[in-house]
Amino acid sequence: MSDSGTGEAQFDARAQQLAERLDVVSQRIEQATKDAGRTDKPRLIVVTKFHPAQDVRRLAALGVRDVGENRDQEAAAKAAELDGLDLKWHFIGQLQSNKARSVAKYAASVQSIDRMQLVTALRKSIEREQEASGREDLACFIQVNLDDDGGAHRGGARPSEVQALADAIEEAPGLLLAGLMAVAPLGADPDAAFGKLAVVSEELRENHPEATAVSAGMSQDLEVAIRFGATHLRIGSDILGSRPAVG
Ligand SMILES: *Cc1c(COP(=O)(O)O)cnc(C)c1O
């Protein structure tokens, strides 16, 4: 464990708790990876939404480099406050096109791309930001809706829309097509959901072989996601605890 020069490592009780939970989750990931017979290691994104910037600082001191947020206002504020830290911010929530400019300033990836209009908005915003600050390309994940009824309540494009979105992202300078993201439908069998996602990923890679990322797996279902090939895991509550109620 290193404090990586943040100068403000907080070894208080909360830091201790985060360290222990992070350790448990890391062991679960290691075990599940082994059980799946995989030699590659999925990447852990710690989802810090609703938790204060101070917790993100503590996590950074514990070696966490990837954090996930789902609301622009909150993410932008935290990213600004923690500007000196060696962190990658991943945007994982539903994103309005008019927030693309803001997200382009701090996000390393947007994992919730679900419509053409958002690709266009991100493309323009990243181009502008690259001219202004020379930022790196934005890693783009297409969010897939795994609900059988195609209901939009958890967000995401239908599997049949993935190909066109992938083509548009690939054509856009400044946007890098990483792969897919999905959330298992509430109450559904995660095996079926992540199995379906693996098929959509396979189909995507027929035309876009570089789009290998599969961001799947949350606190409750990370083992299943790893079994079905997840390359990125988004873990919130099992590390940070339950989220404060939203007012
Ligand atoms: C909140 C959130 C997570 C983390 O979920 P936990 O159950 O707290 O681990 C992962 N992905 C998305 C898209 C989220 O909104």
PDB file of C-alpha atoms and ligand atoms in Angstrom:
ATOM      1  CA  MET A   1       0.000   0.000   0.000  1.00  0.00           C
ATOM      2  CA  SER A   2       1.443   3.358  -0.902  1.00  0.00           C
ATOM      3  CA  ASP A   3       0.193   6.863  -0.459  1.00  0.00           C
ATOM      4  CA  SER A   4       1.633   7.603  -3.890  1.00  0.00           C
ATOM      5  CA  GLY A   5       2.767  11.036  -2.902  1.00  0.00           C
ATOM      6  CA  THR A   6      -0.641  12.505  -2.292  1.00  0.00           C
ATOM      7  CA  GLY A   7       0.761  13.836   0.942  1.00  0.00           C
ATOM      8  CA  GLU A   8      -2.598  13.490   2.583  1.00  0.00           C
ATOM      9  CA  ALA A   9      -3.098   9.792   3.150  1.00  0.00           C
ATOM     10  CA  GLN A  10      -5.737   9.522   5.819  1.00  0.00           C
ATOM     11  CA  PHE A  11      -5.118   6.492   7.955  1.00  0.00           C
ATOM     12  CA  ASP A  12      -8.206   7.057  10.034  1.00  0.00           C
ATOM     13  CA  ALA A  13     -10.939   4.564  10.908  1.00  0.00           C
ATOM     14  CA  ARG A  14     -12.720   5.101   7.611  1.00  0.00           C
ATOM     15  CA  ALA A  15      -9.516   4.500   5.686  1.00  0.00           C
ATOM     16  CA  GLN A  16      -9.050   1.295   7.630  1.00  0.00           C
ATOM     17  CA  GLN A  17     -12.566   0.176   6.769  1.00  0.00           C
ATOM     18  CA  LEU A  18     -12.109   0.985   3.099  1.00  0.00           C
ATOM     19  CA  ALA A  19      -8.807  -0.896   3.065  1.00  0.00           C
ATOM     20  CA  GLU A  20     -10.442  -3.998   4.532  1.00  0.00           C
ATOM     21  CA  ARG A  21     -13.389  -3.961   2.141  1.00  0.00           C
ATOM     22  CA  LEU A  22     -11.151  -3.299  -0.821  1.00  0.00           C
ATOM     23  CA  ASP A  23      -9.109  -6.267   0.241  1.00  0.00           C
ATOM     24  CA  VAL A  24     -12.169  -8.543   0.448  1.00  0.00           C
ATOM     25  CA  VAL A  25     -13.357  -7.463  -2.992  1.00  0.00           C
ATOM     26  CA  SER A  26      -9.881  -7.923  -4.473  1.00  0.00           C
ATOM     27  CA  GLN A  27      -9.796 -11.452  -3.076  1.00  0.00           C
ATOM     28  CA  ARG A  28     -13.225 -12.207  -4.530  1.00  0.00           C
ATOM     29  CA  ILE A  29     -12.033 -10.981  -7.918  1.00  0.00           C
ATOM     30  CA  GLU A  30      -8.875 -13.056  -7.688  1.00  0.00           C
ATOM     31  CA  GLN A  31     -10.790 -16.186  -6.702  1.00  0.00           C
ATOM     32  CA  ALA A  32     -13.438 -15.749  -9.401  1.00  0.00           C
ATOM     33  CA  THR A  33     -10.775 -15.124 -12.029  1.00  0.00           C
ATOM     34  CA  LYS A  34      -9.018 -18.308 -10.995  1.00  0.00           C
ATOM     35  CA  ASP A  35     -12.273 -20.306 -10.912  1.00  0.00           C
ATOM     36  CA  ALA A  36     -13.039 -19.088 -14.438  1.00  0.00           C
ATOM     37  CA  GLY A  37      -9.656 -20.346 -15.606  1.00  0.00           C
ATOM     38  CA  ARG A  38      -8.706 -16.875 -16.765  1.00  0.00           C
ATOM     39  CA  THR A  39      -5.159 -15.599 -16.876  1.00  0.00           C
ATOM     40  CA  ASP A  40      -6.051 -11.976 -17.568  1.00  0.00           C
ATOM     41  CA  LYS A  41      -7.150  -9.814 -14.686  1.00  0.00           C
ATOM     42  CA  PRO A  42     -10.360  -7.772 -14.801  1.00  0.00           C
ATOM     43  CA  ARG A  43      -9.923  -4.120 -13.964  1.00  0.00           C
ATOM     44  CA  LEU A  44     -11.596  -2.807 -10.853  1.00  0.00           C
ATOM     45  CA  ILE A  45     -13.429   0.504 -11.060  1.00  0.00           C
ATOM     46  CA  VAL A  46     -14.505   1.668  -7.627  1.00  0.00           C
ATOM     47  CA  VAL A  47     -17.859   3.415  -7.883  1.00  0.00           C
ATOM     48  CA  THR A  48     -17.744   6.388  -5.525  1.00  0.00           C
ATOM     49  CA  LYS A  49     -21.062   8.064  -6.359  1.00  0.00           C
ATOM     50  CA  PHE A  50     -22.803   9.672  -3.366  1.00  0.00           C
ATOM     51  CA  HIS A  51     -19.664   9.310  -1.259  1.00  0.00           C
ATOM     52  CA  PRO A  52     -17.499  12.328  -0.456  1.00  0.00           C
ATOM     53  CA  ALA A  53     -14.300  13.314  -2.242  1.00  0.00           C
ATOM     54  CA  GLN A  54     -12.459  12.518   0.974  1.00  0.00           C
ATOM     55  CA  ASP A  55     -13.305   8.835   0.460  1.00  0.00           C
ATOM     56  CA  VAL A  56     -11.915   8.990  -3.058  1.00  0.00           C
ATOM     57  CA  ARG A  57      -8.753  10.488  -1.604  1.00  0.00           C
ATOM     58  CA  ARG A  58      -8.523   7.631   0.881  1.00  0.00           C
ATOM     59  CA  LEU A  59      -9.017   5.092  -1.905  1.00  0.00           C
ATOM     60  CA  ALA A  60      -6.313   6.738  -3.994  1.00  0.00           C
ATOM     61  CA  ALA A  61      -3.967   6.430  -1.029  1.00  0.00           C
ATOM     62  CA  LEU A  62      -4.776   2.698  -0.982  1.00  0.00           C
ATOM     63  CA  GLY A  63      -3.701   2.354  -4.585  1.00  0.00           C
ATOM     64  CA  VAL A  64      -7.047   2.722  -6.372  1.00  0.00           C
ATOM     65  CA  ARG A  65      -6.593   4.371  -9.778  1.00  0.00           C
ATOM     66  CA  ASP A  66     -10.001   3.924 -11.433  1.00  0.00           C
ATOM     67  CA  VAL A  67     -13.149   5.487 -10.024  1.00  0.00           C
ATOM     68  CA  GLY A  68     -16.696   5.577 -11.377  1.00  0.00           C
ATOM     69  CA  GLU A  69     -19.340   8.274 -11.070  1.00  0.00           C
ATOM     70  CA  ASN A  70     -22.833   8.538 -12.501  1.00  0.00           C
ATOM     71  CA  ARG A  71     -23.775  12.203 -12.225  1.00  0.00           C
ATOM     72  CA  ASP A  72     -21.877  14.962 -13.972  1.00  0.00           C
ATOM     73  CA  GLN A  73     -22.306  17.619 -11.336  1.00  0.00           C
ATOM     74  CA  GLU A  74     -20.944  15.415  -8.587  1.00  0.00           C
ATOM     75  CA  ALA A  75     -18.179  13.927 -10.709  1.00  0.00           C
ATOM     76  CA  ALA A  76     -16.985  17.291 -12.018  1.00  0.00           C
ATOM     77  CA  ALA A  77     -16.755  18.688  -8.492  1.00  0.00           C
ATOM     78  CA  LYS A  78     -14.811  15.705  -7.171  1.00  0.00           C
ATOM     79  CA  ALA A  79     -12.480  15.579 -10.156  1.00  0.00           C
ATOM     80  CA  ALA A  80     -11.705  19.283  -9.691  1.00  0.00           C
ATOM     81  CA  GLU A  81     -11.125  18.905  -5.973  1.00  0.00           C
ATOM     82  CA  LEU A  82      -8.839  15.888  -6.434  1.00  0.00           C
ATOM     83  CA  ASP A  83      -7.066  17.240  -9.465  1.00  0.00           C
ATOM     84  CA  GLY A  84      -3.548  16.411  -8.276  1.00  0.00           C
ATOM     85  CA  LEU A  85      -4.252  12.710  -7.749  1.00  0.00           C
ATOM     86  CA  ASP A  86      -3.351   9.981 -10.194  1.00  0.00           C
ATOM     87  CA  LEU A  87      -6.946   8.928 -10.940  1.00  0.00           C
ATOM     88  CA  LYS A  88      -8.957   7.956 -13.979  1.00  0.00           C
ATOM     89  CA  TRP A  89     -12.611   9.027 -13.849  1.00  0.00           C
ATOM     90  CA  HIS A  90     -15.122   6.751 -15.546  1.00  0.00           C
ATOM     91  CA  PHE A  91     -18.577   8.085 -16.292  1.00  0.00           C
ATOM     92  CA  ILE A  92     -21.127   5.273 -15.865  1.00  0.00           C
ATOM     93  CA  GLY A  93     -24.512   7.009 -15.592  1.00  0.00           C
ATOM     94  CA  GLN A  94     -27.145   8.164 -18.028  1.00  0.00           C
ATOM     95  CA  LEU A  95     -25.734  11.201 -19.764  1.00  0.00           C
ATOM     96  CA  GLN A  96     -27.620  14.107 -21.297  1.00  0.00           C
ATOM     97  CA  SER A  97     -26.005  15.430 -24.443  1.00  0.00           C
ATOM     98  CA  ASN A  98     -25.726  18.906 -22.971  1.00  0.00           C
ATOM     99  CA  LYS A  99     -23.406  17.504 -20.278  1.00  0.00           C
ATOM    100  CA  ALA A 100     -20.909  16.151 -22.815  1.00  0.00           C
ATOM    101  CA  ARG A 101     -18.788  19.308 -22.684  1.00  0.00           C
ATOM    102  CA  SER A 102     -18.369  19.037 -18.958  1.00  0.00           C
ATOM    103  CA  VAL A 103     -17.645  15.309 -18.982  1.00  0.00           C
ATOM    104  CA  ALA A 104     -15.000  15.817 -21.683  1.00  0.00           C
ATOM    105  CA  LYS A 105     -12.972  17.849 -19.213  1.00  0.00           C
ATOM    106  CA  TYR A 106     -12.363  15.094 -16.679  1.00  0.00           C
ATOM    107  CA  ALA A 107     -13.530  11.660 -17.888  1.00  0.00           C
ATOM    108  CA  ALA A 108     -11.132   9.002 -19.149  1.00  0.00           C
ATOM    109  CA  SER A 109     -14.090   6.921 -20.297  1.00  0.00           C
ATOM    110  CA  VAL A 110     -17.817   7.185 -20.842  1.00  0.00           C
ATOM    111  CA  GLN A 111     -19.377   3.773 -20.332  1.00  0.00           C
ATOM    112  CA  SER A 112     -23.001   4.706 -20.877  1.00  0.00           C
ATOM    113  CA  ILE A 113     -23.176   5.589 -24.578  1.00  0.00           C
ATOM    114  CA  ASP A 114     -26.626   4.558 -25.726  1.00  0.00           C
ATOM    115  CA  ARG A 115     -27.609   6.750 -28.667  1.00  0.00           C
ATOM    116  CA  MET A 116     -26.248   8.464 -31.727  1.00  0.00           C
ATOM    117  CA  GLN A 117     -26.943  11.961 -30.455  1.00  0.00           C
ATOM    118  CA  LEU A 118     -24.610  11.339 -27.540  1.00  0.00           C
ATOM    119  CA  VAL A 119     -21.833  10.109 -29.843  1.00  0.00           C
ATOM    120  CA  THR A 120     -22.144  13.347 -31.809  1.00  0.00           C
ATOM    121  CA  ALA A 121     -22.079  15.478 -28.666  1.00  0.00           C
ATOM    122  CA  LEU A 122     -19.056  13.659 -27.238  1.00  0.00           C
ATOM    123  CA  ARG A 123     -17.226  13.863 -30.528  1.00  0.00           C
ATOM    124  CA  LYS A 124     -17.616  17.647 -30.655  1.00  0.00           C
ATOM    125  CA  SER A 125     -16.752  18.092 -26.995  1.00  0.00           C
ATOM    126  CA  ILE A 126     -13.654  15.935 -27.136  1.00  0.00           C
ATOM    127  CA  GLU A 127     -12.428  17.667 -30.288  1.00  0.00           C
ATOM    128  CA  ARG A 128     -12.823  21.006 -28.599  1.00  0.00           C
ATOM    129  CA  GLU A 129     -11.145  19.806 -25.409  1.00  0.00           C
ATOM    130  CA  GLN A 130      -8.253  18.262 -27.324  1.00  0.00           C
ATOM    131  CA  GLU A 131      -7.648  21.590 -29.048  1.00  0.00           C
ATOM    132  CA  ALA A 132      -7.813  23.440 -25.741  1.00  0.00           C
ATOM    133  CA  SER A 133      -5.924  21.084 -23.441  1.00  0.00           C
ATOM    134  CA  GLY A 134      -4.549  18.273 -25.575  1.00  0.00           C
ATOM    135  CA  ARG A 135      -6.414  15.678 -23.575  1.00  0.00           C
ATOM    136  CA  GLU A 136      -6.169  12.016 -24.531  1.00  0.00           C
ATOM    137  CA  ASP A 137      -8.802  10.232 -26.580  1.00  0.00           C
ATOM    138  CA  LEU A 138     -11.977   9.268 -24.750  1.00  0.00           C
ATOM    139  CA  ALA A 139     -12.528   5.544 -24.191  1.00  0.00           C
ATOM    140  CA  CYS A 140     -16.095   4.778 -25.265  1.00  0.00           C
ATOM    141  CA  PHE A 141     -18.270   1.921 -24.051  1.00  0.00           C
ATOM    142  CA  ILE A 142     -21.657   1.267 -25.600  1.00  0.00           C
ATOM    143  CA  GLN A 143     -24.172   0.485 -22.898  1.00  0.00           C
ATOM    144  CA  VAL A 144     -26.362  -2.464 -23.841  1.00  0.00           C
ATOM    145  CA  ASN A 145     -29.866  -2.894 -22.495  1.00  0.00           C
ATOM    146  CA  LEU A 146     -30.209  -6.536 -21.465  1.00  0.00           C
ATOM    147  CA  ASP A 147     -33.895  -6.407 -20.579  1.00  0.00           C
ATOM    148  CA  ASP A 148     -35.877  -8.855 -22.648  1.00  0.00           C
ATOM    149  CA  ASP A 149     -38.628  -6.338 -23.212  1.00  0.00           C
ATOM    150  CA  GLY A 150     -36.142  -3.706 -24.294  1.00  0.00           C
ATOM    151  CA  GLY A 151     -37.511  -1.499 -21.552  1.00  0.00           C
ATOM    152  CA  ALA A 152     -35.422   1.618 -21.129  1.00  0.00           C
ATOM    153  CA  HIS A 153     -35.597   1.929 -17.349  1.00  0.00           C
ATOM    154  CA  ARG A 154     -31.969   0.948 -16.755  1.00  0.00           C
ATOM    155  CA  GLY A 155     -30.672   2.646 -19.858  1.00  0.00           C
ATOM    156  CA  GLY A 156     -28.747   1.280 -22.773  1.00  0.00           C
ATOM    157  CA  ALA A 157     -29.050   0.648 -26.481  1.00  0.00           C
ATOM    158  CA  ARG A 158     -30.781  -2.421 -27.832  1.00  0.00           C
ATOM    159  CA  PRO A 159     -28.386  -5.098 -29.042  1.00  0.00           C
ATOM    160  CA  SER A 160     -29.554  -4.390 -32.606  1.00  0.00           C
ATOM    161  CA  GLU A 161     -28.364  -0.774 -32.310  1.00  0.00           C
ATOM    162  CA  VAL A 162     -24.834  -1.601 -31.172  1.00  0.00           C
ATOM    163  CA  GLN A 163     -23.270  -1.997 -34.589  1.00  0.00           C
ATOM    164  CA  ALA A 164     -24.283   1.439 -35.877  1.00  0.00           C
ATOM    165  CA  LEU A 165     -23.136   3.136 -32.679  1.00  0.00           C
ATOM    166  CA  ALA A 166     -19.803   1.312 -32.868  1.00  0.00           C
ATOM    167  CA  ASP A 167     -19.294   2.455 -36.457  1.00  0.00           C
ATOM    168  CA  ALA A 168     -20.011   6.077 -35.500  1.00  0.00           C
ATOM    169  CA  ILE A 169     -17.618   5.975 -32.541  1.00  0.00           C
ATOM    170  CA  GLU A 170     -14.886   4.410 -34.631  1.00  0.00           C
ATOM    171  CA  GLU A 171     -15.222   7.127 -37.257  1.00  0.00           C
ATOM    172  CA  ALA A 172     -15.004   9.925 -34.710  1.00  0.00           C
ATOM    173  CA  PRO A 173     -11.576  11.410 -34.129  1.00  0.00           C
ATOM    174  CA  GLY A 174     -10.893  11.615 -30.408  1.00  0.00           C
ATOM    175  CA  LEU A 175     -13.217   8.728 -29.567  1.00  0.00           C
ATOM    176  CA  LEU A 176     -11.789   5.256 -28.981  1.00  0.00           C
ATOM    177  CA  LEU A 177     -14.162   2.327 -29.158  1.00  0.00           C
ATOM    178  CA  ALA A 178     -13.401   0.255 -26.048  1.00  0.00           C
ATOM    179  CA  GLY A 179     -16.333  -2.168 -26.012  1.00  0.00           C
ATOM    180  CA  LEU A 180     -19.575  -2.716 -24.132  1.00  0.00           C
ATOM    181  CA  MET A 181     -21.071  -1.996 -20.743  1.00  0.00           C
ATOM    182  CA  ALA A 182     -24.196  -3.433 -19.157  1.00  0.00           C
ATOM    183  CA  VAL A 183     -26.105  -3.706 -15.907  1.00  0.00           C
ATOM    184  CA  ALA A 184     -27.875  -6.996 -15.199  1.00  0.00           C
ATOM    185  CA  PRO A 185     -31.639  -6.353 -15.154  1.00  0.00           C
ATOM    186  CA  LEU A 186     -33.108  -6.135 -11.645  1.00  0.00           C
ATOM    187  CA  GLY A 187     -34.482  -9.447 -10.467  1.00  0.00           C
ATOM    188  CA  ALA A 188     -33.275 -11.304 -13.544  1.00  0.00           C
ATOM    189  CA  ASP A 189     -30.793 -14.162 -13.623  1.00  0.00           C
ATOM    190  CA  PRO A 190     -27.323 -12.589 -14.050  1.00  0.00           C
ATOM    191  CA  ASP A 191     -26.084 -15.722 -15.841  1.00  0.00           C
ATOM    192  CA  ALA A 192     -28.608 -15.184 -18.617  1.00  0.00           C
ATOM    193  CA  ALA A 193     -27.916 -11.457 -18.765  1.00  0.00           C
ATOM    194  CA  PHE A 194     -24.128 -11.686 -18.898  1.00  0.00           C
ATOM    195  CA  GLY A 195     -24.342 -14.656 -21.266  1.00  0.00           C
ATOM    196  CA  LYS A 196     -26.339 -12.476 -23.628  1.00  0.00           C
ATOM    197  CA  LEU A 197     -23.819  -9.647 -23.229  1.00  0.00           C
ATOM    198  CA  ALA A 198     -20.974 -12.016 -24.150  1.00  0.00           C
ATOM    199  CA  VAL A 199     -22.789 -12.871 -27.387  1.00  0.00           C
ATOM    200  CA  VAL A 200     -23.317  -9.193 -28.241  1.00  0.00           C
ATOM    201  CA  SER A 201     -19.614  -8.612 -27.564  1.00  0.00           C
ATOM    202  CA  GLU A 202     -18.659 -11.446 -29.873  1.00  0.00           C
ATOM    203  CA  GLU A 203     -20.830 -10.010 -32.644  1.00  0.00           C
ATOM    204  CA  LEU A 204     -19.339  -6.550 -32.116  1.00  0.00           C
ATOM    205  CA  ARG A 205     -15.802  -7.898 -32.430  1.00  0.00           C
ATOM    206  CA  GLU A 206     -16.553  -9.413 -35.832  1.00  0.00           C
ATOM    207  CA  ASN A 207     -16.409  -5.911 -37.299  1.00  0.00           C
ATOM    208  CA  HIS A 208     -14.493  -4.174 -34.519  1.00  0.00           C
ATOM    209  CA  PRO A 209     -11.874  -6.625 -33.279  1.00  0.00           C
ATOM    210  CA  GLU A 210     -10.265  -3.988 -31.053  1.00  0.00           C
ATOM    211  CA  ALA A 211     -13.467  -3.462 -29.044  1.00  0.00           C
ATOM    212  CA  THR A 212     -12.644  -6.128 -26.491  1.00  0.00           C
ATOM    213  CA  ALA A 213     -13.765  -4.437 -23.271  1.00  0.00           C
ATOM    214  CA  VAL A 214     -16.787  -5.792 -21.408  1.00  0.00           C
ATOM    215  CA  SER A 215     -17.738  -3.699 -18.402  1.00  0.00           C
ATOM    216  CA  ALA A 216     -20.104  -5.825 -16.337  1.00  0.00           C
ATOM    217  CA  GLY A 217     -20.365  -6.904 -12.752  1.00  0.00           C
ATOM    218  CA  MET A 218     -21.309  -4.939  -9.666  1.00  0.00           C
ATOM    219  CA  SER A 219     -21.116  -5.808  -5.964  1.00  0.00           C
ATOM    220  CA  GLN A 220     -23.814  -8.491  -6.193  1.00  0.00           C
ATOM    221  CA  ASP A 221     -22.807 -10.227  -9.389  1.00  0.00           C
ATOM    222  CA  LEU A 222     -19.099  -9.730  -9.969  1.00  0.00           C
ATOM    223  CA  GLU A 223     -18.364 -13.483  -9.862  1.00  0.00           C
ATOM    224  CA  VAL A 224     -20.902 -14.205 -12.601  1.00  0.00           C
ATOM    225  CA  ALA A 225     -19.613 -11.317 -14.689  1.00  0.00           C
ATOM    226  CA  ILE A 226     -16.045 -12.614 -14.425  1.00  0.00           C
ATOM    227  CA  ARG A 227     -17.205 -16.071 -15.475  1.00  0.00           C
ATOM    228  CA  PHE A 228     -18.727 -14.519 -18.611  1.00  0.00           C
ATOM    229  CA  GLY A 229     -15.577 -12.610 -19.499  1.00  0.00           C
ATOM    230  CA  ALA A 230     -15.963  -9.174 -17.905  1.00  0.00           C
ATOM    231  CA  THR A 231     -12.824  -7.091 -18.378  1.00  0.00           C
ATOM    232  CA  HIS A 232     -14.002  -4.210 -16.181  1.00  0.00           C
ATOM    233  CA  LEU A 233     -15.931  -4.423 -12.888  1.00  0.00           C
ATOM    234  CA  ARG A 234     -17.811  -1.515 -11.344  1.00  0.00           C
ATOM    235  CA  ILE A 235     -17.988  -2.035  -7.593  1.00  0.00           C
ATOM    236  CA  GLY A 236     -19.596   0.466  -5.256  1.00  0.00           C
ATOM    237  CA  SER A 237     -21.444  -0.617  -2.139  1.00  0.00           C
ATOM    238  CA  ASP A 238     -19.278  -3.605  -1.195  1.00  0.00           C
ATOM    239  CA  ILE A 239     -16.335  -1.222  -0.823  1.00  0.00           C
ATOM    240  CA  LEU A 240     -17.885   2.079   0.214  1.00  0.00           C
ATOM    241  CA  GLY A 241     -20.958   0.798   2.047  1.00  0.00           C
ATOM    242  CA  SER A 242     -24.554   1.635   1.315  1.00  0.00           C
ATOM    243  CA  ARG A 243     -25.136   4.938  -0.341  1.00  0.00           C
ATOM    244  CA  PRO A 244     -26.695   7.776   1.619  1.00  0.00           C
ATOM    245  CA  ALA A 245     -30.349   8.262   0.719  1.00  0.00           C
ATOM    246  CA  VAL A 246     -30.861  10.872  -1.966  1.00  0.00           C
ATOM    247  CA  GLY A 247     -32.979  13.769  -0.774  1.00  0.00           C
TER     248      GLY A 247
HETATM  249  C1  LIG B   1     -23.959   2.340  -8.857  1.00  0.00           C
HETATM  250  C2  LIG B   1     -23.504   1.593 -10.036  1.00  0.00           C
HETATM  251  C3  LIG B   1     -22.601   0.522  -9.897  1.00  0.00           C
HETATM  252  C4  LIG B   1     -22.109   0.017  -8.552  1.00  0.00           C
HETATM  253  O1  LIG B   1     -23.102  -0.772  -7.978  1.00  0.00           O
HETATM  254  P1  LIG B   1     -22.896  -1.510  -6.556  1.00  0.00           P
HETATM  255  O2  LIG B   1     -24.048  -2.433  -6.487  1.00  0.00           O
HETATM  256  O3  LIG B   1     -22.935  -0.441  -5.531  1.00  0.00           O
HETATM  257  O4  LIG B   1     -21.601  -2.217  -6.585  1.00  0.00           O
HETATM  258  C5  LIG B   1     -22.176  -0.092 -11.059  1.00  0.00           C
HETATM  259  N1  LIG B   1     -22.613   0.300 -12.289  1.00  0.00           N
HETATM  260  C6  LIG B   1     -23.470   1.305 -12.454  1.00  0.00           C
HETATM  261  C7  LIG B   1     -23.907   1.682 -13.825  1.00  0.00           C
HETATM  262  C8  LIG B   1     -23.954   1.983 -11.336  1.00  0.00           C
HETATM  263  O5  LIG B   1     -24.822   2.993 -11.510  1.00  0.00           O
END
